[in-house]
């Protein structure tokens, strides 16, 4: 092979890869948190959650089927879950010690490694849209508190009165947490339920590109401006050209293990299959430190991993055959399309 041909070969291969990638079948995976306590679940809650997860998959899917970027699929799915009061994100978010809802969110575009994140906002109707605006309309990656609110106003993001986020169920969870704190005894089930219902999504689009996003109210009874892993790029959310992850669980441990990034790094550097990499971080590393939770992960080849070490993780996925699956507990898939 002459020098010119050798120099051109990578370009030819790249072009061939690009045309194969353009035919990629979209894949979308979503979660609604890993804080499921099985004995506290009711058939009504299971039904409502399943319906919401299906709506979120449908919203993300219509973006991906239309050939839109993975980021659009992720954003569309997360907006549906943020609007649903059953999840700990936006409407239905958990309460802080002082009885407020403080919301965190982030998202990342795998192909470009652009990212946006916000923390501690309390009037932004859909925090994931603000995280995206930070990525697309500011030179920054992360904005917090009043500054993030001011930025939201300046770019025309929908704002609501803070009472919009309130649900009675979450208010009662705070009362319980405050009572247990006063009595000096929090049950382990309740510890799990404290980080219940964060939402997230990872998507692979028709051009073979990945994205990830996560949105949460954090942990019940949080205070002092506590921020968990969800808005931290590399901890709760990560996407690169090969791998995308959204995490849910006891955020402090996800930050300490850089969980989302670790899964993708193990896959890339140790060449572990996605499932092995995700299991190592979620089922070994995090529990060894004393944490719990789960994650959803997706790679460029369409492999999916959804490990968790709690009773269950609300999750749904659109597979490469265009079928939607929904599951809550470890041992069952609630339903797949016929
Ligand atoms: N990871 C979130 C946090 O610690 C909570 C959750 O995933 O439910 O803020």
Short mmCIF file of C-alpha atoms and ligand atoms in Angstrom, two decimals:
data_model
loop_
_atom_site.label_atom_id
_atom_site.label_comp_id
_atom_site.label_asym_id
_atom_site.label_seq_id
_atom_site.Cartn_x
_atom_site.Cartn_y
_atom_site.Cartn_z
CA UNK A 1 0.00 0.00 0.00
CA UNK A 2 1.50 3.37 -0.93
CA UNK A 3 1.82 6.19 1.56
CA UNK A 4 -1.18 8.13 0.26
CA UNK A 5 -3.45 5.09 0.41
CA UNK A 6 -2.25 4.33 3.95
CA UNK A 7 -2.92 7.92 5.04
CA UNK A 8 -6.36 7.90 3.50
CA UNK A 9 -7.42 4.53 4.95
CA UNK A 10 -8.54 5.86 8.33
CA UNK A 11 -10.66 8.46 6.57
CA UNK A 12 -12.27 5.83 4.40
CA UNK A 13 -12.97 3.66 7.45
CA UNK A 14 -14.33 6.66 9.29
CA UNK A 15 -16.67 7.43 6.43
CA UNK A 16 -17.81 3.81 6.32
CA UNK A 17 -18.35 3.88 10.09
CA UNK A 18 -20.39 7.05 9.75
CA UNK A 19 -22.72 5.52 7.19
CA UNK A 20 -23.21 2.39 9.34
CA UNK A 21 -23.86 4.61 12.35
CA UNK A 22 -26.55 6.54 10.47
CA UNK A 23 -28.60 3.32 10.49
CA UNK A 24 -28.38 2.79 14.24
CA UNK A 25 -31.64 1.70 15.82
CA UNK A 26 -32.51 4.13 18.61
CA UNK A 27 -32.34 2.83 22.18
CA UNK A 28 -33.71 4.65 25.21
CA UNK A 29 -33.44 3.63 28.87
CA UNK A 30 -35.06 5.55 31.73
CA UNK A 31 -35.27 5.23 35.51
CA UNK A 32 -37.50 6.66 38.19
CA UNK A 33 -35.23 5.98 41.14
CA UNK A 34 -33.88 2.99 43.03
CA UNK A 35 -35.42 3.77 46.42
CA UNK A 36 -38.21 1.22 45.99
CA UNK A 37 -39.26 -0.39 49.28
CA UNK A 38 -41.26 -3.40 48.16
CA UNK A 39 -43.49 -3.74 51.19
CA UNK A 40 -44.56 -0.11 50.84
CA UNK A 41 -45.60 -0.47 47.20
CA UNK A 42 -49.30 -0.61 46.29
CA UNK A 43 -50.91 -1.87 43.06
CA UNK A 44 -52.09 1.71 42.38
CA UNK A 45 -48.58 3.12 42.72
CA UNK A 46 -47.17 0.36 40.50
CA UNK A 47 -49.83 1.09 37.90
CA UNK A 48 -49.29 4.86 37.99
CA UNK A 49 -45.53 4.52 37.79
CA UNK A 50 -45.75 2.07 34.91
CA UNK A 51 -48.05 4.43 32.99
CA UNK A 52 -45.69 7.36 33.57
CA UNK A 53 -42.64 5.36 32.48
CA UNK A 54 -44.46 4.35 29.30
CA UNK A 55 -45.40 7.96 28.58
CA UNK A 56 -41.79 9.01 29.08
CA UNK A 57 -40.49 6.30 26.74
CA UNK A 58 -43.08 7.33 24.14
CA UNK A 59 -42.02 10.98 24.36
CA UNK A 60 -38.34 10.15 24.04
CA UNK A 61 -39.01 7.66 21.31
CA UNK A 62 -40.89 10.07 19.11
CA UNK A 63 -37.87 12.41 19.17
CA UNK A 64 -35.44 9.58 18.41
CA UNK A 65 -37.63 8.02 15.70
CA UNK A 66 -37.80 11.42 14.02
CA UNK A 67 -34.00 11.34 13.77
CA UNK A 68 -33.44 13.93 16.49
CA UNK A 69 -30.29 13.79 18.63
CA UNK A 70 -30.01 11.60 21.72
CA UNK A 71 -30.09 14.76 23.82
CA UNK A 72 -33.65 15.45 22.60
CA UNK A 73 -34.76 11.93 23.49
CA UNK A 74 -33.27 12.27 26.97
CA UNK A 75 -34.78 15.71 27.55
CA UNK A 76 -38.26 14.72 26.32
CA UNK A 77 -38.37 11.60 28.52
CA UNK A 78 -37.15 13.43 31.61
CA UNK A 79 -39.65 16.30 31.20
CA UNK A 80 -42.51 13.75 31.34
CA UNK A 81 -41.13 12.25 34.56
CA UNK A 82 -40.48 15.68 36.09
CA UNK A 83 -44.12 16.60 35.45
CA UNK A 84 -45.39 13.41 37.11
CA UNK A 85 -45.88 13.78 40.89
CA UNK A 86 -44.91 10.16 41.57
CA UNK A 87 -41.22 10.87 41.12
CA UNK A 88 -38.73 12.84 43.16
CA UNK A 89 -38.01 15.40 40.47
CA UNK A 90 -39.66 18.78 39.91
CA UNK A 91 -43.39 18.26 40.76
CA UNK A 92 -43.38 15.72 43.59
CA UNK A 93 -39.83 16.46 44.72
CA UNK A 94 -38.85 15.69 48.30
CA UNK A 95 -38.68 18.45 50.92
CA UNK A 96 -35.66 19.98 52.60
CA UNK A 97 -35.41 20.25 56.38
CA UNK A 98 -36.90 23.74 56.11
CA UNK A 99 -39.86 22.52 54.02
CA UNK A 100 -38.67 23.70 50.60
CA UNK A 101 -38.14 21.89 47.31
CA UNK A 102 -34.61 22.40 45.98
CA UNK A 103 -34.07 20.86 42.58
CA UNK A 104 -30.92 19.57 40.86
CA UNK A 105 -30.41 18.35 37.29
CA UNK A 106 -27.76 17.72 34.68
CA UNK A 107 -27.29 16.40 31.19
CA UNK A 108 -24.41 15.52 28.92
CA UNK A 109 -23.96 15.08 25.20
CA UNK A 110 -21.68 12.12 24.51
CA UNK A 111 -20.39 13.09 21.07
CA UNK A 112 -19.24 16.56 22.05
CA UNK A 113 -18.82 16.10 25.85
CA UNK A 114 -20.77 19.29 26.29
CA UNK A 115 -22.65 19.33 29.60
CA UNK A 116 -25.03 21.49 31.62
CA UNK A 117 -26.05 21.31 35.27
CA UNK A 118 -28.03 23.24 37.86
CA UNK A 119 -28.48 22.82 41.60
CA UNK A 120 -30.70 24.24 44.31
CA UNK A 121 -33.37 25.87 42.14
CA UNK A 122 -36.91 26.27 43.42
CA UNK A 123 -39.01 28.00 40.73
CA UNK A 124 -37.91 26.21 37.55
CA UNK A 125 -40.75 24.05 36.30
CA UNK A 126 -38.51 21.61 34.40
CA UNK A 127 -34.96 21.67 35.79
CA UNK A 128 -33.64 19.48 32.96
CA UNK A 129 -34.54 22.22 30.45
CA UNK A 130 -32.53 24.71 32.50
CA UNK A 131 -29.54 22.33 32.61
CA UNK A 132 -29.78 22.13 28.85
CA UNK A 133 -29.97 25.90 28.53
CA UNK A 134 -26.82 26.21 30.67
CA UNK A 135 -25.10 23.88 28.20
CA UNK A 136 -26.40 25.56 25.08
CA UNK A 137 -26.75 29.20 26.03
CA UNK A 138 -24.01 29.89 28.56
CA UNK A 139 -20.25 29.41 28.58
CA UNK A 140 -20.57 27.42 31.84
CA UNK A 141 -21.32 23.87 32.91
CA UNK A 142 -22.96 24.38 36.30
CA UNK A 143 -25.05 27.13 37.87
CA UNK A 144 -26.55 27.06 41.36
CA UNK A 145 -29.21 28.77 43.46
CA UNK A 146 -30.19 32.38 42.83
CA UNK A 147 -27.75 32.73 39.95
CA UNK A 148 -29.30 29.75 38.20
CA UNK A 149 -32.77 31.23 38.77
CA UNK A 150 -31.65 34.57 37.30
CA UNK A 151 -30.17 32.80 34.29
CA UNK A 152 -33.42 30.84 33.84
CA UNK A 153 -35.36 34.11 33.75
CA UNK A 154 -32.93 35.66 31.29
CA UNK A 155 -33.30 32.83 28.78
CA UNK A 156 -37.07 32.51 29.11
CA UNK A 157 -37.26 29.14 30.93
CA UNK A 158 -40.76 28.43 32.36
CA UNK A 159 -40.96 29.42 36.02
CA UNK A 160 -43.63 28.49 38.56
CA UNK A 161 -44.58 29.36 42.10
CA UNK A 162 -42.66 27.04 44.48
CA UNK A 163 -45.99 25.60 45.69
CA UNK A 164 -46.30 23.89 42.27
CA UNK A 165 -43.80 21.23 43.40
CA UNK A 166 -45.58 20.34 46.65
CA UNK A 167 -47.32 17.00 47.14
CA UNK A 168 -48.89 15.81 50.38
CA UNK A 169 -47.07 12.48 50.21
CA UNK A 170 -43.66 14.14 50.19
CA UNK A 171 -44.73 16.54 52.94
CA UNK A 172 -45.66 13.56 55.13
CA UNK A 173 -42.30 11.93 54.35
CA UNK A 174 -40.59 15.04 55.68
CA UNK A 175 -42.73 14.99 58.84
CA UNK A 176 -41.74 11.36 59.38
CA UNK A 177 -38.06 12.14 58.82
CA UNK A 178 -38.19 15.04 61.26
CA UNK A 179 -39.93 12.87 63.89
CA UNK A 180 -37.39 10.05 63.46
CA UNK A 181 -34.54 12.54 63.61
CA UNK A 182 -35.92 13.91 66.86
CA UNK A 183 -36.26 10.40 68.27
CA UNK A 184 -32.71 9.65 67.08
CA UNK A 185 -33.69 6.54 65.10
CA UNK A 186 -34.18 6.31 61.37
CA UNK A 187 -35.24 2.88 60.08
CA UNK A 188 -33.19 1.41 57.24
CA UNK A 189 -36.27 1.27 54.98
CA UNK A 190 -36.78 4.92 55.57
CA UNK A 191 -33.14 5.67 54.82
CA UNK A 192 -33.70 4.01 51.45
CA UNK A 193 -36.96 5.87 50.85
CA UNK A 194 -35.23 9.17 51.61
CA UNK A 195 -33.66 9.03 48.20
CA UNK A 196 -36.71 7.80 46.36
CA UNK A 197 -37.67 8.56 42.81
CA UNK A 198 -34.93 10.54 41.12
CA UNK A 199 -35.40 10.31 37.35
CA UNK A 200 -32.94 9.85 34.51
CA UNK A 201 -32.50 8.77 30.92
CA UNK A 202 -29.81 7.59 28.53
CA UNK A 203 -30.31 7.40 24.78
CA UNK A 204 -28.61 6.24 21.59
CA UNK A 205 -29.80 8.09 18.51
CA UNK A 206 -30.00 7.08 14.87
CA UNK A 207 -26.59 8.50 14.13
CA UNK A 208 -25.05 6.36 16.88
CA UNK A 209 -24.59 9.18 19.38
CA UNK A 210 -25.26 8.97 23.10
CA UNK A 211 -26.59 11.33 25.78
CA UNK A 212 -27.50 11.10 29.47
CA UNK A 213 -29.52 13.21 31.90
CA UNK A 214 -30.71 13.12 35.52
CA UNK A 215 -33.14 15.23 37.57
CA UNK A 216 -33.93 15.10 41.30
CA UNK A 217 -35.22 16.78 44.40
CA UNK A 218 -32.35 15.14 46.30
CA UNK A 219 -32.89 13.59 49.73
CA UNK A 220 -35.73 14.20 52.15
CA UNK A 221 -34.70 16.42 55.05
CA UNK A 222 -31.54 17.65 53.33
CA UNK A 223 -30.22 20.96 54.64
CA UNK A 224 -27.43 23.49 54.42
CA UNK A 225 -27.66 23.59 50.64
CA UNK A 226 -26.83 19.90 50.34
CA UNK A 227 -26.26 18.85 46.72
CA UNK A 228 -26.12 15.18 45.73
CA UNK A 229 -24.66 13.40 42.75
CA UNK A 230 -27.43 14.03 40.22
CA UNK A 231 -26.17 17.42 38.97
CA UNK A 232 -22.50 16.45 39.26
CA UNK A 233 -21.06 15.50 35.88
CA UNK A 234 -19.21 12.22 36.33
CA UNK A 235 -21.07 11.25 39.51
CA UNK A 236 -24.81 11.14 38.65
CA UNK A 237 -24.56 11.74 34.91
CA UNK A 238 -21.98 10.93 32.27
CA UNK A 239 -21.92 10.49 28.50
CA UNK A 240 -19.06 10.13 26.05
CA UNK A 241 -18.81 8.75 22.54
CA UNK A 242 -19.00 5.15 23.80
CA UNK A 243 -21.05 5.05 26.98
CA UNK A 244 -23.81 6.93 28.83
CA UNK A 245 -24.97 6.60 32.45
CA UNK A 246 -27.61 8.11 34.74
CA UNK A 247 -27.41 7.13 38.41
CA UNK A 248 -29.81 7.11 41.33
CA UNK A 249 -29.13 6.40 44.97
CA UNK A 250 -27.42 7.77 48.02
CA UNK A 251 -25.72 10.67 46.32
CA UNK A 252 -22.77 11.14 48.65
CA UNK A 253 -21.48 7.68 47.72
CA UNK A 254 -21.98 8.31 44.02
CA UNK A 255 -19.91 11.45 44.28
CA UNK A 256 -17.16 9.65 46.22
CA UNK A 257 -16.93 6.93 43.56
CA UNK A 258 -17.46 9.23 40.55
CA UNK A 259 -19.96 6.49 39.77
CA UNK A 260 -21.30 7.40 36.33
CA UNK A 261 -17.86 8.14 34.93
CA UNK A 262 -16.33 5.09 36.63
CA UNK A 263 -18.71 2.76 34.80
CA UNK A 264 -17.73 4.21 31.43
CA UNK A 265 -14.04 4.35 32.36
CA UNK A 266 -14.01 0.67 33.37
CA UNK A 267 -15.62 -0.19 30.07
CA UNK A 268 -13.11 1.86 28.09
CA UNK A 269 -9.89 1.26 30.01
CA UNK A 270 -10.38 -2.21 31.50
CA UNK A 271 -12.38 -3.27 28.43
CA UNK A 272 -15.07 -4.73 30.65
CA UNK A 273 -18.46 -5.44 29.10
CA UNK A 274 -20.95 -2.73 30.09
CA UNK A 275 -22.89 -5.03 32.45
CA UNK A 276 -19.71 -6.05 34.30
CA UNK A 277 -18.49 -2.46 34.60
CA UNK A 278 -21.86 -1.23 35.90
CA UNK A 279 -22.19 -4.10 38.36
CA UNK A 280 -18.68 -3.52 39.73
CA UNK A 281 -19.48 0.08 40.61
CA UNK A 282 -23.12 -0.26 41.71
CA UNK A 283 -23.12 -3.68 43.37
CA UNK A 284 -19.56 -3.85 44.71
CA UNK A 285 -17.81 -0.50 45.10
CA UNK A 286 -20.73 1.58 46.39
CA UNK A 287 -22.11 -0.99 48.90
CA UNK A 288 -18.56 -1.60 50.18
CA UNK A 289 -18.45 2.07 51.19
CA UNK A 290 -21.91 1.83 52.79
CA UNK A 291 -24.02 3.35 49.99
CA UNK A 292 -26.91 2.00 47.96
CA UNK A 293 -28.84 2.71 44.77
CA UNK A 294 -28.70 1.85 41.08
CA UNK A 295 -27.91 3.16 37.62
CA UNK A 296 -28.87 2.79 33.99
CA UNK A 297 -26.11 2.47 31.41
CA UNK A 298 -26.06 2.22 27.64
CA UNK A 299 -23.18 1.81 25.23
CA UNK A 300 -22.65 2.69 21.60
CA UNK A 301 -23.39 -0.89 20.57
CA UNK A 302 -26.81 -0.69 22.20
CA UNK A 303 -25.94 -2.83 25.24
CA UNK A 304 -28.00 -1.94 28.30
CA UNK A 305 -27.18 -2.42 32.00
CA UNK A 306 -29.54 -1.56 34.87
CA UNK A 307 -27.97 -2.77 38.13
CA UNK A 308 -29.28 -1.83 41.58
CA UNK A 309 -28.81 -3.09 45.11
CA UNK A 310 -32.15 -2.05 46.61
CA UNK A 311 -35.58 -3.79 46.49
CA UNK A 312 -36.23 -2.32 43.07
CA UNK A 313 -35.59 0.43 40.58
CA UNK A 314 -38.37 1.94 38.48
CA UNK A 315 -37.11 1.49 34.94
CA UNK A 316 -38.18 1.13 31.33
CA UNK A 317 -36.39 0.71 28.06
CA UNK A 318 -36.97 0.84 24.36
CA UNK A 319 -34.92 -1.93 22.79
CA UNK A 320 -33.35 -2.13 19.35
CA UNK A 321 -36.44 -3.95 18.05
CA UNK A 322 -38.63 -1.01 19.02
CA UNK A 323 -40.21 -2.81 21.98
CA UNK A 324 -40.86 -1.08 25.29
CA UNK A 325 -40.22 -2.94 28.57
CA UNK A 326 -41.10 -1.84 32.09
CA UNK A 327 -39.78 -3.26 35.36
CA UNK A 328 -39.69 -2.39 39.04
CA UNK A 329 -38.23 -5.27 41.05
CA UNK A 330 -35.19 -7.42 40.38
CA UNK A 331 -37.10 -10.55 39.56
CA UNK A 332 -39.74 -9.33 37.16
CA UNK A 333 -40.39 -7.39 34.02
CA UNK A 334 -43.87 -5.95 34.44
CA UNK A 335 -44.68 -5.97 30.79
CA UNK A 336 -43.14 -5.87 27.35
CA UNK A 337 -44.97 -4.83 24.23
CA UNK A 338 -46.37 -7.79 22.29
N1 LIG B 1 -29.01 10.58 44.02
C1 LIG B 1 -29.97 11.53 44.51
C2 LIG B 1 -29.31 12.40 45.54
O1 LIG B 1 -28.56 11.90 46.36
C3 LIG B 1 -31.19 10.90 45.06
C4 LIG B 1 -31.81 9.77 44.25
O2 LIG B 1 -31.16 9.22 43.40
O3 LIG B 1 -32.98 9.44 44.46
O4 LIG B 1 -29.59 13.57 45.58
#
